[in-house]
Amino acid sequence: MPAVRNLTEALDNLYTTTWQNMKQTAVDQIYDATPFWFWLKEHDGLESTAGGRFLTEPLRFAKSDRVKFIGRGGTVSLSDNDFLTVANDDWKYLTDSLVRFGVDDQKNRGKNMIMSFMKAKLDNSNDSLIDKMEISLFAASPAALDFNSLPQIVKNDPTTTTLHGIDPAVHTWWRNKTKDMTGLSFAINGIAEMRTMRNNCSNNMKSDAPNIIVSDQASYEKYEDTVQEQKRIVNKKLGDAAFENIEFKGIPMVWSPSAPADEIRFLNTKFLKFKFDPTMNFDMTEWKPIPDQVNDRAAQVIVAGNLMTSRRRVHGVLHTIDTA
């Protein structure tokens, strides 16, 4: 019995230590696996937030009304005005379970075999987390326990659904830009509508201009067909990371198989953050015995965080695009 217990404890330590050693590489692989997460990471969009009951984000929704020209002896107002509010949202927890069966531990106890067996389990968990992160990112209607998604933050109808505790039906400044493309041929109107959306999002201000465009495959290819006779420019950073992309007015455009069909989103990642708890950033829990299963063990890899925006009006979406 002690020999079995010692083997179990030794393997617990080996799994945990191996994950700790490969964790940073694994985290990088998760965020580097798909173009949006890669772009967000490269533009300081991953923000460490230590604990707290809620995730918060300060918002500026108005400008000072005390700015004025004055002449000799002129006075300035000292009255205060409300221009700040706070967005808040819940922590969300994404996890994957690693399960070990005692008989597998016993059969694969040789050093080379156990390392190969362990690596396969950890790699599988890593790949599964990548898939789930991408699928949840583009969910049209995320479940209550899921991370906020891009279609939830940049909605086709931005007047509905409270986001980060703020009701856009009441606060009109808390709405993204949107355009219904029903009845508009993309071949004829696509470029013009993309230009207008880009301008509407930026309001001719450099800081507010979108810096990435994401879409489904069909919409991406429709835009690619439209510009195929022109010189196609790609973003070098995305290209060097092996992500296919095309630029529109200097903005890289990428696609995801998980993105909603017939939708193109214009995003400014300066105002998008994935906030995470550094103590739960794809960390592994302790190994625990599974009740009523002799020598079988389970542990979890977990990340606590959520996707938030601090300026919703700088994002936009073209939806119901005719890609036929």
CSV table of C-alpha atoms in Angstrom, one decimal, residues 7-8 10-11 14-15 99-121:
chain,number,residue,atom,x,y,z
A,7,LEU,CA,3.8,6.4,-6.7
A,8,THR,CA,0.6,8.4,-6.6
A,10,ALA,CA,5.3,11.2,-7.0
A,11,LEU,CA,3.1,11.4,-10.1
A,14,LEU,CA,5.5,15.3,-11.5
A,15,TYR,CA,2.3,16.5,-13.3
A,99,VAL,CA,-8.2,12.8,-14.8
A,100,ARG,CA,-5.8,10.0,-14.0
A,101,PHE,CA,-6.7,6.4,-13.5
A,102,GLY,CA,-4.6,4.4,-11.1
A,103,VAL,CA,-4.3,1.5,-13.5
A,104,ASP,CA,-2.8,3.8,-16.2
A,105,ASP,CA,-0.3,5.3,-13.7
A,106,GLN,CA,0.7,1.7,-12.8
A,107,LYS,CA,1.0,0.5,-16.4
A,108,ASN,CA,2.9,3.6,-17.6
A,109,ARG,CA,5.2,3.9,-14.6
A,110,GLY,CA,8.4,3.7,-16.6
A,111,LYS,CA,10.0,7.2,-16.9
A,112,ASN,CA,9.8,7.5,-20.6
A,113,MET,CA,6.3,6.1,-20.8
A,114,ILE,CA,4.9,8.3,-18.0
A,115,MET,CA,6.4,11.4,-19.5
A,116,SER,CA,4.9,10.7,-22.9
A,117,PHE,CA,1.6,9.8,-21.4
A,118,MET,CA,1.6,12.9,-19.2
A,119,LYS,CA,2.6,15.2,-22.1
A,120,ALA,CA,-0.3,13.9,-24.2
A,121,LYS,CA,-2.8,14.7,-21.5
